[in-house]
Short mmCIF file of C-alpha atoms in Angstrom, two decimals:
data_model
loop_
_atom_site.label_atom_id
_atom_site.label_comp_id
_atom_site.label_asym_id
_atom_site.label_seq_id
_atom_site.Cartn_x
_atom_site.Cartn_y
_atom_site.Cartn_z
CA MET A 1 -135.46 -82.54 -26.33
CA ALA A 2 -134.03 -79.78 -28.30
CA HIS A 3 -132.02 -80.03 -31.43
CA SER A 4 -129.20 -78.28 -30.26
CA ILE A 5 -128.25 -81.79 -28.08
CA ALA A 6 -125.89 -83.92 -30.12
CA ARG A 7 -125.64 -87.09 -29.37
CA ALA A 8 -122.01 -87.53 -29.33
CA THR A 9 -122.27 -91.51 -28.53
CA LEU A 10 -123.24 -91.92 -31.69
CA GLY A 11 -121.70 -89.88 -33.52
CA LEU A 12 -117.75 -89.11 -34.71
CA THR A 13 -116.35 -88.44 -31.70
CA HIS A 14 -116.99 -92.24 -31.45
CA PRO A 15 -116.47 -93.60 -34.57
CA SER A 16 -116.30 -97.18 -35.94
CA ASN A 17 -113.12 -98.94 -36.29
CA ILE A 18 -112.45 -98.79 -40.02
CA ASP A 19 -109.82 -101.69 -41.15
CA PRO A 20 -109.42 -101.69 -44.60
CA PRO A 21 -108.07 -104.81 -46.58
CA LYS A 22 -104.80 -105.18 -46.86
CA ILE A 23 -103.47 -104.58 -50.52
CA SER A 24 -100.37 -106.36 -51.73
CA PHE A 25 -98.99 -107.10 -55.27
CA ALA A 26 -97.61 -110.32 -56.82
CA ALA A 27 -95.46 -110.59 -59.95
CA LYS A 28 -97.23 -112.03 -63.18
CA ASP A 29 -95.19 -115.50 -63.31
CA VAL A 30 -98.16 -116.53 -59.98
CA ASP A 31 -99.82 -119.52 -61.69
CA LEU A 32 -103.68 -118.24 -61.43
CA VAL A 33 -105.14 -121.08 -62.26
CA GLU A 34 -103.68 -122.80 -59.05
CA TRP A 35 -103.90 -119.49 -56.70
CA LYS A 36 -105.73 -120.42 -53.69
CA GLY A 37 -108.18 -117.92 -52.03
CA ASP A 38 -111.55 -117.03 -51.78
CA ILE A 39 -112.06 -115.50 -55.10
CA LEU A 40 -109.95 -115.25 -58.26
CA ALA A 41 -111.43 -111.94 -59.89
CA VAL A 42 -110.43 -111.23 -63.47
CA GLY A 43 -111.09 -107.78 -65.31
CA VAL A 44 -111.62 -108.78 -69.00
CA THR A 45 -113.27 -106.91 -71.68
CA GLU A 46 -115.16 -107.82 -74.81
CA LYS A 47 -111.61 -108.09 -77.06
CA ASP A 48 -110.72 -110.90 -74.22
CA LEU A 49 -113.66 -113.06 -74.81
CA VAL A 50 -112.79 -113.50 -78.83
CA ARG A 51 -112.99 -117.25 -79.55
CA ASP A 52 -110.96 -119.26 -82.18
CA ASP A 53 -112.59 -121.72 -84.95
CA ASN A 54 -112.72 -124.14 -82.47
CA SER A 55 -114.98 -122.13 -79.88
CA LYS A 56 -112.14 -121.77 -77.46
CA PHE A 57 -110.72 -118.40 -76.08
CA LYS A 58 -108.00 -116.76 -77.83
CA ASN A 59 -106.94 -114.95 -74.44
CA SER A 60 -104.18 -117.20 -72.88
CA LEU A 61 -105.87 -116.78 -69.04
CA LEU A 62 -109.20 -117.37 -69.69
CA LYS A 63 -108.22 -120.10 -72.04
CA ALA A 64 -105.87 -121.88 -69.03
CA LEU A 65 -109.16 -121.27 -66.84
CA ASP A 66 -111.75 -123.03 -68.61
CA SER A 67 -109.20 -125.75 -69.79
CA LYS A 68 -108.80 -126.46 -66.22
CA LEU A 69 -112.60 -126.09 -65.79
CA GLN A 70 -113.43 -128.56 -68.70
CA GLY A 71 -115.33 -126.40 -70.27
CA LEU A 72 -117.31 -125.05 -67.58
CA LEU A 73 -116.62 -121.32 -67.91
CA SER A 74 -117.38 -120.61 -71.70
CA GLU A 75 -120.43 -122.23 -71.07
CA ALA A 76 -121.26 -120.58 -67.99
CA LEU A 77 -120.63 -116.94 -69.68
CA ALA A 78 -122.85 -118.33 -72.76
CA GLU A 79 -125.70 -118.58 -70.75
CA GLU A 80 -125.54 -115.21 -68.78
CA GLU A 81 -124.65 -113.46 -71.77
CA PHE A 82 -121.14 -112.16 -70.37
CA THR A 83 -119.64 -109.87 -72.83
CA GLY A 84 -117.64 -107.80 -70.96
CA LYS A 85 -119.17 -104.66 -71.38
CA SER A 86 -119.04 -102.38 -68.39
CA GLY A 87 -121.39 -102.96 -65.04
CA GLN A 88 -121.16 -106.63 -66.06
CA SER A 89 -120.24 -109.19 -63.48
CA THR A 90 -119.98 -113.00 -62.89
CA VAL A 91 -119.19 -115.44 -60.46
CA LEU A 92 -118.83 -118.99 -60.63
CA ARG A 93 -118.42 -121.33 -57.63
CA LEU A 94 -116.48 -124.58 -59.33
CA PRO A 95 -114.36 -127.43 -57.58
CA SER A 96 -111.59 -127.44 -59.79
CA LEU A 97 -109.54 -124.63 -59.34
CA GLY A 98 -107.30 -123.27 -56.75
CA ALA A 99 -109.64 -120.55 -55.42
CA LYS A 100 -112.96 -121.35 -54.19
CA ARG A 101 -114.64 -119.01 -56.42
CA VAL A 102 -113.60 -117.22 -59.69
CA GLY A 103 -115.36 -113.91 -60.91
CA LEU A 104 -115.13 -112.32 -64.40
CA ILE A 105 -115.80 -108.32 -63.98
CA GLY A 106 -116.70 -106.52 -67.38
CA LEU A 107 -114.10 -103.21 -67.94
CA GLY A 108 -115.96 -102.13 -71.38
CA SER A 109 -114.35 -99.45 -73.02
CA GLY A 110 -114.36 -96.44 -71.00
CA ALA A 111 -112.69 -93.48 -71.97
CA SER A 112 -111.31 -92.94 -68.25
CA VAL A 113 -108.65 -95.20 -66.95
CA THR A 114 -108.94 -94.01 -63.34
CA SER A 115 -113.02 -94.48 -63.79
CA THR A 116 -112.77 -98.04 -65.37
CA TYR A 117 -110.61 -99.58 -63.09
CA HIS A 118 -111.88 -97.71 -59.72
CA SER A 119 -115.20 -99.25 -60.74
CA LEU A 120 -113.42 -102.71 -61.14
CA GLY A 121 -112.24 -102.25 -57.80
CA GLU A 122 -115.59 -101.67 -56.52
CA ALA A 123 -117.11 -104.66 -58.38
CA VAL A 124 -114.70 -107.07 -56.64
CA ALA A 125 -115.51 -105.68 -53.04
CA ALA A 126 -119.19 -106.00 -54.23
CA VAL A 127 -118.84 -109.46 -55.24
CA ALA A 128 -117.06 -110.26 -51.92
CA LYS A 129 -119.47 -108.84 -49.56
CA PRO A 130 -122.07 -111.73 -49.77
CA ALA A 131 -119.47 -114.30 -50.34
CA ARG A 132 -118.10 -113.35 -46.81
CA ALA A 133 -114.50 -113.41 -48.71
CA SER A 134 -111.51 -112.51 -46.70
CA ASN A 135 -109.03 -112.75 -49.46
CA VAL A 136 -108.97 -111.97 -53.05
CA ALA A 137 -106.87 -111.99 -56.08
CA ILE A 138 -107.28 -109.21 -58.67
CA THR A 139 -105.69 -109.43 -62.01
CA LEU A 140 -106.42 -108.49 -65.61
CA ALA A 141 -106.96 -110.83 -68.43
CA SER A 142 -104.65 -108.74 -70.65
CA PRO A 143 -102.03 -107.00 -68.54
CA GLU A 144 -99.54 -107.54 -71.45
CA GLY A 145 -98.05 -104.20 -73.20
CA ILE A 146 -99.59 -102.00 -70.56
CA PRO A 147 -96.87 -98.90 -70.00
CA ALA A 148 -95.15 -98.94 -66.35
CA GLU A 149 -97.02 -95.57 -65.85
CA LEU A 150 -100.18 -96.33 -66.65
CA LYS A 151 -99.81 -99.68 -64.70
CA LEU A 152 -99.41 -97.23 -61.50
CA THR A 153 -102.53 -95.61 -62.54
CA ILE A 154 -104.30 -98.70 -63.12
CA VAL A 155 -103.46 -100.25 -59.60
CA SER A 156 -103.71 -97.38 -57.53
CA ALA A 157 -107.50 -97.24 -59.23
CA ILE A 158 -107.89 -101.00 -58.44
CA ALA A 159 -106.99 -100.65 -54.86
CA SER A 160 -108.78 -97.38 -54.07
CA GLY A 161 -111.90 -98.57 -55.62
CA THR A 162 -111.78 -101.89 -53.54
CA VAL A 163 -111.07 -100.18 -50.40
CA LEU A 164 -113.78 -97.48 -50.63
CA GLY A 165 -116.26 -100.21 -51.92
CA THR A 166 -115.42 -102.20 -48.93
CA PHE A 167 -116.23 -99.56 -46.65
CA ASP A 168 -119.98 -99.09 -45.15
CA ASP A 169 -121.07 -96.64 -42.93
CA ILE A 170 -122.68 -98.54 -40.08
CA ARG A 171 -122.03 -96.39 -37.13
CA PHE A 172 -125.97 -95.73 -36.78
CA LYS A 173 -127.10 -99.44 -37.04
CA SER A 174 -127.52 -101.42 -34.22
CA GLU A 175 -126.92 -104.65 -36.14
CA SER A 176 -124.31 -104.84 -38.39
CA LYS A 177 -121.50 -106.86 -40.20
CA GLN A 178 -118.56 -106.05 -40.21
CA PRO A 179 -116.34 -106.43 -43.76
CA ALA A 180 -114.83 -109.90 -44.23
CA LEU A 181 -112.43 -108.70 -46.67
CA LYS A 182 -109.06 -108.91 -45.32
CA SER A 183 -106.35 -108.89 -48.12
CA VAL A 184 -106.21 -108.24 -51.73
CA ASP A 185 -103.47 -109.45 -54.29
CA ILE A 186 -103.30 -107.50 -57.34
CA ILE A 187 -101.10 -109.90 -59.59
CA GLY A 188 -99.51 -109.38 -62.53
CA LEU A 189 -99.51 -105.63 -62.71
CA GLY A 190 -95.73 -105.23 -61.33
CA THR A 191 -94.27 -104.88 -58.14
CA GLY A 192 -91.46 -102.29 -56.53
CA PRO A 193 -90.80 -99.13 -54.63
CA GLU A 194 -93.03 -97.08 -57.52
CA MET A 195 -95.88 -99.71 -57.13
CA GLU A 196 -95.79 -99.21 -52.94
CA LYS A 197 -95.70 -95.44 -53.43
CA LYS A 198 -98.65 -95.43 -55.63
CA LEU A 199 -100.44 -97.76 -53.26
CA LYS A 200 -99.59 -95.21 -50.14
CA TYR A 201 -100.82 -92.65 -52.07
CA ALA A 202 -104.29 -94.14 -52.76
CA GLY A 203 -104.16 -95.08 -49.10
CA ASP A 204 -104.26 -91.67 -47.93
CA VAL A 205 -106.49 -90.50 -50.36
CA CYS A 206 -109.14 -93.22 -49.39
CA SER A 207 -108.82 -92.30 -45.78
CA GLY A 208 -109.69 -88.83 -46.62
CA ILE A 209 -112.57 -90.07 -48.79
CA ILE A 210 -113.95 -92.35 -46.04
CA LEU A 211 -113.85 -89.23 -43.56
CA GLY A 212 -115.73 -87.29 -46.23
CA LYS A 213 -118.70 -90.05 -46.63
CA GLN A 214 -119.11 -89.81 -42.43
CA LEU A 215 -118.97 -86.42 -42.17
CA VAL A 216 -121.85 -86.42 -44.99
CA ASN A 217 -123.87 -89.01 -43.82
CA ALA A 218 -123.99 -88.13 -40.06
CA PRO A 219 -127.54 -86.61 -39.13
CA ALA A 220 -127.65 -83.22 -38.06
CA ASN A 221 -128.69 -84.06 -34.40
CA VAL A 222 -125.01 -85.43 -34.47
CA LEU A 223 -122.71 -83.45 -36.62
CA THR A 224 -123.68 -79.84 -35.65
CA PRO A 225 -121.39 -76.81 -36.43
CA GLY A 226 -119.48 -77.15 -33.27
CA VAL A 227 -118.91 -80.73 -33.76
CA LEU A 228 -117.75 -80.29 -37.46
CA ALA A 229 -115.33 -77.50 -35.63
CA GLY A 230 -114.20 -80.55 -33.62
CA GLU A 231 -113.43 -83.09 -36.24
CA ALA A 232 -111.14 -80.40 -37.70
CA GLU A 233 -109.28 -79.46 -34.84
CA LYS A 234 -108.43 -83.39 -34.80
CA ILE A 235 -107.26 -83.37 -38.42
CA ALA A 236 -104.76 -80.99 -37.39
CA SER A 237 -103.98 -82.23 -34.20
CA GLU A 238 -103.34 -85.77 -35.51
CA TYR A 239 -100.54 -84.21 -38.67
CA SER A 240 -99.54 -80.94 -36.29
CA ASP A 241 -96.41 -81.44 -38.06
CA VAL A 242 -98.09 -79.75 -40.79
CA LEU A 243 -101.59 -78.73 -40.23
CA SER A 244 -102.81 -75.65 -37.52
CA ALA A 245 -106.26 -75.11 -36.64
CA LYS A 246 -108.18 -71.89 -36.13
CA ILE A 247 -111.72 -72.22 -34.83
CA LEU A 248 -113.33 -68.55 -34.93
CA ASN A 249 -116.14 -67.98 -32.57
CA VAL A 250 -119.18 -65.40 -33.14
CA GLU A 251 -117.34 -62.68 -31.47
CA GLN A 252 -114.20 -63.02 -33.52
CA CYS A 253 -116.56 -63.27 -36.66
CA ILE A 254 -118.61 -60.05 -35.48
CA GLU A 255 -115.26 -58.38 -35.14
CA LEU A 256 -114.15 -59.43 -38.92
CA LYS A 257 -117.66 -57.71 -39.85
CA MET A 258 -119.12 -60.93 -41.33
CA GLY A 259 -122.75 -59.87 -41.32
CA SER A 260 -123.45 -62.16 -44.17
CA TYR A 261 -122.44 -65.40 -42.40
CA LEU A 262 -123.87 -64.49 -39.59
CA GLY A 263 -127.29 -63.37 -40.80
CA VAL A 264 -127.80 -67.12 -41.65
CA ALA A 265 -126.41 -68.52 -38.68
CA ALA A 266 -128.52 -66.27 -36.35
CA ALA A 267 -131.55 -68.50 -36.01
CA SER A 268 -130.29 -71.66 -34.72
CA ASN A 269 -129.71 -72.56 -31.00
CA ASN A 270 -126.34 -74.06 -32.46
CA PRO A 271 -123.53 -71.34 -32.39
CA PRO A 272 -121.80 -71.08 -36.03
CA HIS A 273 -118.46 -72.20 -35.95
CA PHE A 274 -115.56 -70.56 -39.01
CA ILE A 275 -113.36 -73.20 -39.41
CA HIS A 276 -109.58 -72.54 -40.91
CA LEU A 277 -106.99 -75.07 -41.16
CA CYS A 278 -103.84 -74.06 -42.56
CA TYR A 279 -101.60 -76.62 -44.21
CA LYS A 280 -97.70 -75.67 -44.40
CA PRO A 281 -95.16 -78.24 -45.83
CA PRO A 282 -92.70 -79.65 -43.15
CA SER A 283 -89.74 -78.16 -45.10
CA GLY A 284 -88.65 -76.12 -47.77
CA GLU A 285 -89.91 -72.71 -49.94
CA VAL A 286 -93.42 -72.18 -50.23
CA LYS A 287 -94.17 -71.38 -54.01
CA ASN A 288 -97.72 -71.43 -53.97
CA LYS A 289 -100.41 -70.26 -51.67
CA LEU A 290 -104.14 -71.82 -52.14
CA ALA A 291 -107.37 -72.13 -50.27
CA LEU A 292 -110.00 -74.87 -50.59
CA VAL A 293 -113.46 -73.36 -49.07
CA GLY A 294 -116.20 -75.78 -48.57
CA LYS A 295 -119.87 -75.02 -47.86
CA GLY A 296 -120.83 -76.16 -44.37
CA LEU A 297 -124.56 -75.82 -43.69
CA THR A 298 -124.72 -78.82 -41.09
CA PHE A 299 -128.44 -78.47 -41.70
CA ASP A 300 -130.85 -76.27 -44.20
CA SER A 301 -134.53 -75.93 -43.38
CA GLY A 302 -134.50 -73.28 -45.78
CA GLY A 303 -135.23 -70.50 -42.85
CA TYR A 304 -138.57 -68.69 -43.63
CA ASN A 305 -138.72 -69.39 -46.91
CA ILE A 306 -138.79 -73.26 -45.63
CA LYS A 307 -138.50 -76.15 -47.77
CA THR A 308 -142.17 -77.51 -48.50
CA GLY A 309 -143.70 -79.95 -50.81
CA PRO A 310 -142.76 -83.13 -52.84
CA GLY A 311 -139.17 -83.35 -53.96
CA CYS A 312 -137.90 -80.54 -51.35
CA SER A 313 -135.81 -83.09 -50.01
CA ILE A 314 -135.72 -81.29 -46.62
CA GLU A 315 -134.96 -84.65 -44.73
CA LEU A 316 -131.69 -85.17 -46.69
CA MET A 317 -130.61 -81.48 -45.76
CA LYS A 318 -127.88 -82.88 -43.73
CA VAL A 319 -125.70 -83.36 -46.84
CA ASP A 320 -125.58 -79.59 -47.07
CA MET A 321 -122.03 -79.48 -45.70
CA GLY A 322 -120.78 -81.64 -48.58
CA GLY A 323 -118.34 -78.67 -49.46
CA ALA A 324 -116.80 -78.58 -46.23
CA ALA A 325 -116.53 -82.59 -46.23
CA ALA A 326 -114.96 -82.70 -48.97
CA VAL A 327 -112.42 -79.85 -48.04
CA LEU A 328 -111.59 -81.56 -44.51
CA GLY A 329 -111.28 -84.84 -46.37
CA ALA A 330 -108.66 -83.04 -48.26
CA ALA A 331 -106.91 -81.42 -45.60
CA LYS A 332 -106.90 -85.18 -43.89
CA ALA A 333 -105.17 -86.80 -46.98
CA LEU A 334 -102.74 -84.03 -47.34
CA GLY A 335 -101.78 -84.08 -43.80
CA GLN A 336 -100.21 -87.67 -44.58
CA ILE A 337 -98.89 -86.86 -48.01
CA LYS A 338 -96.88 -83.60 -47.26
CA PRO A 339 -96.56 -82.10 -50.44
CA ALA A 340 -93.96 -79.86 -50.99
CA GLY A 341 -93.50 -75.87 -51.89
CA VAL A 342 -97.27 -75.49 -51.55
CA GLU A 343 -99.20 -73.63 -48.41
CA VAL A 344 -103.15 -74.55 -48.30
CA HIS A 345 -105.75 -72.92 -46.46
CA PHE A 346 -109.03 -74.74 -45.67
CA ILE A 347 -112.05 -73.05 -44.68
CA VAL A 348 -115.20 -73.67 -43.77
CA ALA A 349 -118.25 -71.26 -42.56
CA ALA A 350 -119.79 -73.53 -40.55
CA CYS A 351 -123.70 -73.05 -39.15
CA GLU A 352 -127.63 -74.08 -39.45
CA ASN A 353 -130.41 -72.79 -41.38
CA MET A 354 -133.26 -72.44 -38.82
CA ILE A 355 -136.06 -70.40 -38.24
CA SER A 356 -136.74 -68.41 -35.01
CA GLY A 357 -137.49 -65.09 -33.66
CA THR A 358 -133.99 -64.14 -34.24
CA GLY A 359 -133.64 -65.27 -37.61
CA MET A 360 -132.89 -63.72 -40.79
CA ARG A 361 -135.90 -62.66 -42.58
CA PRO A 362 -136.86 -62.24 -46.18
CA GLY A 363 -136.41 -58.83 -47.32
CA ASP A 364 -133.63 -57.87 -44.64
CA ILE A 365 -130.60 -56.33 -45.98
CA ILE A 366 -127.09 -57.63 -44.50
CA THR A 367 -123.60 -56.43 -45.02
CA ALA A 368 -120.66 -58.71 -45.73
CA SER A 369 -117.13 -58.48 -44.53
CA ASN A 370 -115.83 -56.44 -48.02
CA GLY A 371 -118.54 -53.97 -47.39
CA LYS A 372 -121.14 -55.16 -50.08
CA THR A 373 -124.39 -55.29 -49.05
CA ILE A 374 -127.27 -57.94 -50.10
CA GLU A 375 -130.94 -57.56 -49.94
CA VAL A 376 -132.14 -61.12 -48.95
CA ASN A 377 -134.60 -62.08 -51.11
CA ASN A 378 -134.86 -65.70 -50.34
CA THR A 379 -133.78 -67.08 -46.97
CA ASP A 380 -133.12 -70.65 -48.82
CA ALA A 381 -130.36 -69.28 -50.72
CA GLU A 382 -128.04 -69.34 -47.78
CA GLY A 383 -124.95 -71.31 -48.74
CA ARG A 384 -123.46 -68.11 -50.87
CA LEU A 385 -124.15 -65.84 -48.21
CA THR A 386 -122.03 -68.20 -46.05
CA LEU A 387 -119.60 -68.42 -48.63
CA ALA A 388 -119.31 -64.68 -49.64
CA ASP A 389 -117.74 -63.88 -46.33
CA ALA A 390 -115.73 -67.44 -46.17
CA LEU A 391 -114.23 -65.88 -50.06
CA VAL A 392 -113.36 -62.49 -48.60
CA TYR A 393 -111.66 -64.64 -45.39
CA ALA A 394 -109.48 -66.55 -47.74
CA CYS A 395 -108.50 -63.67 -50.24
CA ASN A 396 -107.34 -62.21 -47.04
CA GLN A 397 -104.86 -64.91 -46.59
CA GLY A 398 -102.84 -63.73 -49.47
CA VAL A 399 -103.54 -67.01 -51.35
CA GLU A 400 -103.27 -66.71 -55.44
CA LYS A 401 -105.83 -69.44 -56.37
CA ILE A 402 -108.96 -70.44 -54.55
CA VAL A 403 -111.45 -73.64 -55.51
CA ASP A 404 -114.79 -73.58 -53.35
CA LEU A 405 -117.35 -76.70 -53.44
CA ALA A 406 -120.62 -76.20 -52.45
CA THR A 407 -124.13 -78.25 -52.67
CA LEU A 408 -125.43 -74.92 -53.98
CA THR A 409 -128.38 -74.76 -56.51
CA GLY A 410 -130.92 -77.22 -58.15
CA ALA A 411 -130.45 -75.66 -61.12
CA CYS A 412 -127.31 -77.14 -61.57
CA VAL A 413 -128.45 -80.67 -60.95
CA VAL A 414 -130.85 -80.04 -63.33
CA ALA A 415 -128.84 -79.11 -66.04
CA LEU A 416 -126.18 -81.63 -65.80
CA GLY A 417 -127.65 -84.95 -63.87
CA PRO A 418 -126.57 -86.85 -60.67
CA SER A 419 -123.01 -87.43 -62.56
CA ILE A 420 -121.44 -84.38 -63.31
CA ALA A 421 -120.80 -81.43 -61.01
CA GLY A 422 -120.75 -77.91 -62.56
CA VAL A 423 -117.48 -75.51 -62.77
CA PHE A 424 -117.11 -71.80 -62.87
CA THR A 425 -114.25 -69.52 -63.11
CA PRO A 426 -113.42 -66.73 -65.40
CA SER A 427 -109.58 -68.34 -65.69
CA ASP A 428 -109.12 -70.59 -68.40
CA ASP A 429 -105.75 -71.76 -66.48
CA LEU A 430 -107.64 -72.47 -63.27
CA ALA A 431 -110.19 -74.71 -65.11
CA LYS A 432 -107.53 -76.76 -67.17
CA GLU A 433 -105.36 -77.58 -64.10
CA VAL A 434 -108.73 -78.53 -61.86
CA GLU A 435 -109.74 -80.15 -65.36
CA GLY A 436 -106.65 -82.45 -65.26
CA ALA A 437 -106.81 -82.77 -61.68
CA SER A 438 -110.41 -84.12 -61.89
CA GLU A 439 -109.40 -86.82 -64.52
CA ALA A 440 -106.57 -88.05 -62.74
CA GLY A 441 -109.12 -88.38 -59.57
CA GLY A 442 -111.65 -89.96 -61.92
CA GLU A 443 -114.51 -87.60 -61.25
CA LYS A 444 -116.67 -85.52 -63.86
CA LEU A 445 -116.56 -81.80 -64.09
CA TRP A 446 -117.93 -79.90 -66.58
CA ARG A 447 -117.29 -76.02 -67.16
CA MET A 448 -120.31 -73.94 -67.19
CA PRO A 449 -120.41 -70.40 -68.73
CA LEU A 450 -120.28 -67.01 -66.73
CA GLU A 451 -122.80 -65.08 -68.41
CA GLU A 452 -122.02 -61.52 -67.21
CA SER A 453 -125.34 -60.45 -68.46
CA TYR A 454 -127.45 -62.31 -65.96
CA TRP A 455 -125.96 -60.04 -63.56
CA GLU A 456 -128.89 -57.77 -64.25
CA SER A 457 -131.43 -60.22 -62.56
CA MET A 458 -129.24 -59.84 -59.21
CA LYS A 459 -129.30 -55.94 -58.91
CA SER A 460 -131.10 -54.93 -55.90
CA GLY A 461 -133.45 -51.08 -55.91
CA VAL A 462 -132.09 -50.64 -51.96
CA ALA A 463 -128.88 -52.83 -51.76
CA ASP A 464 -125.70 -53.56 -53.93
CA MET A 465 -127.37 -57.19 -54.80
CA VAL A 466 -130.07 -59.68 -54.27
CA ASN A 467 -129.22 -63.03 -53.42
CA THR A 468 -131.15 -64.81 -55.68
CA GLY A 469 -132.32 -64.05 -59.79
CA GLY A 470 -134.80 -65.71 -61.23
CA ARG A 471 -134.99 -69.27 -61.79
CA GLN A 472 -133.68 -69.10 -65.18
CA GLY A 473 -130.16 -69.99 -65.26
CA GLY A 474 -130.00 -70.22 -61.41
CA SER A 475 -126.67 -71.79 -61.20
CA ILE A 476 -124.97 -68.97 -63.32
CA THR A 477 -126.32 -65.95 -61.28
CA ALA A 478 -125.53 -67.98 -58.01
CA ALA A 479 -121.71 -68.17 -59.36
CA LEU A 480 -121.53 -64.39 -60.30
CA PHE A 481 -122.82 -63.52 -56.68
CA LEU A 482 -120.00 -65.32 -55.31
CA LYS A 483 -117.50 -63.56 -57.82
CA GLN A 484 -118.55 -60.18 -56.05
CA PHE A 485 -116.81 -61.70 -52.98
CA VAL A 486 -113.45 -62.39 -54.52
CA ASP A 487 -110.28 -60.32 -55.09
CA GLU A 488 -109.89 -59.72 -58.78
CA LYS A 489 -106.15 -60.84 -58.02
CA VAL A 490 -107.20 -64.46 -56.92
CA GLN A 491 -107.92 -67.02 -59.56
CA TRP A 492 -111.32 -68.24 -58.60
CA MET A 493 -113.33 -71.49 -59.06
CA HIS A 494 -116.66 -72.51 -58.25
CA ILE A 495 -117.73 -76.33 -58.08
CA ASP A 496 -121.71 -76.51 -57.88
CA MET A 497 -121.72 -80.35 -56.65
CA ALA A 498 -125.08 -80.41 -55.51
CA GLY A 499 -126.05 -83.26 -57.75
CA ARG A 500 -122.66 -85.44 -56.58
CA VAL A 501 -123.03 -85.00 -52.91
CA TYR A 502 -125.11 -87.98 -52.56
CA SER A 503 -126.32 -91.23 -53.97
CA ASP A 504 -129.56 -91.98 -54.00
CA LYS A 505 -128.81 -95.69 -55.36
CA LYS A 506 -126.50 -96.51 -52.50
CA LYS A 507 -128.51 -94.31 -49.89
CA GLY A 508 -125.42 -92.62 -48.92
CA ALA A 509 -122.53 -90.02 -49.63
CA THR A 510 -120.48 -90.12 -52.53
CA GLY A 511 -116.95 -88.46 -51.12
CA PHE A 512 -117.34 -86.83 -54.30
CA GLY A 513 -114.41 -83.53 -54.55
CA ILE A 514 -111.71 -84.90 -52.66
CA SER A 515 -109.62 -86.93 -54.97
CA THR A 516 -109.73 -84.13 -57.65
CA LEU A 517 -108.83 -81.14 -54.49
CA VAL A 518 -105.77 -83.38 -53.53
CA GLU A 519 -104.81 -84.08 -57.12
CA TRP A 520 -105.12 -80.17 -58.02
CA VAL A 521 -102.96 -79.58 -54.51
CA LEU A 522 -100.26 -81.94 -55.91
CA LYS A 523 -100.00 -80.29 -59.54
CA ASN A 524 -98.96 -77.22 -57.64
CA SER A 525 -96.68 -78.21 -55.39
CA SER A 526 -92.63 -78.45 -56.22
#
């Protein structure tokens, strides 16, 4: 059977029903000792576990729980050496409480509020799964003194962590259990309209992240360029009051002289689809025009420079459209949030990098849509070739700022590891904007240098440039290559997310980039 036949019955055209738990709030006067439900989860710091001279907890909540349990809580924590550090958790099934189980989750002393409380939500979801808990309560041992604005951030992070922690991508499993968790009470951090607004925002972003995870997790025999384009059209259709879709076929891309993008796509039986969604606010004046550009290789064999040998990870090359997933996930979230005063273009040059007699060869010279010529010295440096025409197209939409995201280089993974994405931009102002957005979104970025002297290694004797330099500084030269296709009047940033797209530990997509992109767009809205 040819690889071009997508098994749609397994894919995103028939997604599994996603029923996230319902999040609600309760005031601080709820008696937590008597709260009835499956799990009472308490976020604690090392300071909360301090004892008095009689070895009793000084913290009022822990003291009340321990008193009700006649010292069993204190005894169990001592036996398990629980100190409240980040990543620690303990769950006790005890008979004397209203809750069937009480769980203590360590908060540690993390620098990022969003990350700390997102992790709390994830930990609660992880505890709830094996217990098949249907309802849980989450509270903090010490909510006193937290400013109201910070409580909004904390609640949003807890809710997001719980919803995303509950989600399991089970579309391709023959037997699987649906999540049992149906409701979550967040107690003692406030109630009211502002909390409800923040909770809706968290839910909108989570829906985008879940879509992004599904897109990255879907195998290449399911998620072809055409199916990815279909998913983009579905997003536009669902939020048609603010989103429109334009999908360019091969002939239209030829008319736009996208020789760089089409060169990569030439070997595959699955034709390329150039995706362009546009968000316009439902009312009011547009003050800022932005573009989000995502690398969209639904499979990357490496081409004639085929990926071989240990560590090449060819079996994971379905994730090479992680940038596209982030862009489309952000589109889904923003279609629900509907920010004012900002126009956003979501652009993906979707294709496969395969091998055939019609394919691009090492040594070929191709011409991008801005007229620049490229000598292809490595067919496995294909993502930047597709992005070249996507960036030119984005500039032609009249945008002022562009952020592109791509699983672009292994060099960036070597430099920054699996937890941090690399950021490249000549604009200090844009760097500050996106850094603030990433902090609010709980994602780690690190600005890398755009060392212009390294461009010497990218010069060709027969064309304007080659598509790869030497091994040294590989992520920098890749970013410098992309810079050749961006109008000088446009502020531009490249995010190399190669290390962040997939979690080896969880064996699945991370949904990286979506929360940062949404936060950045909102920073540019009126």
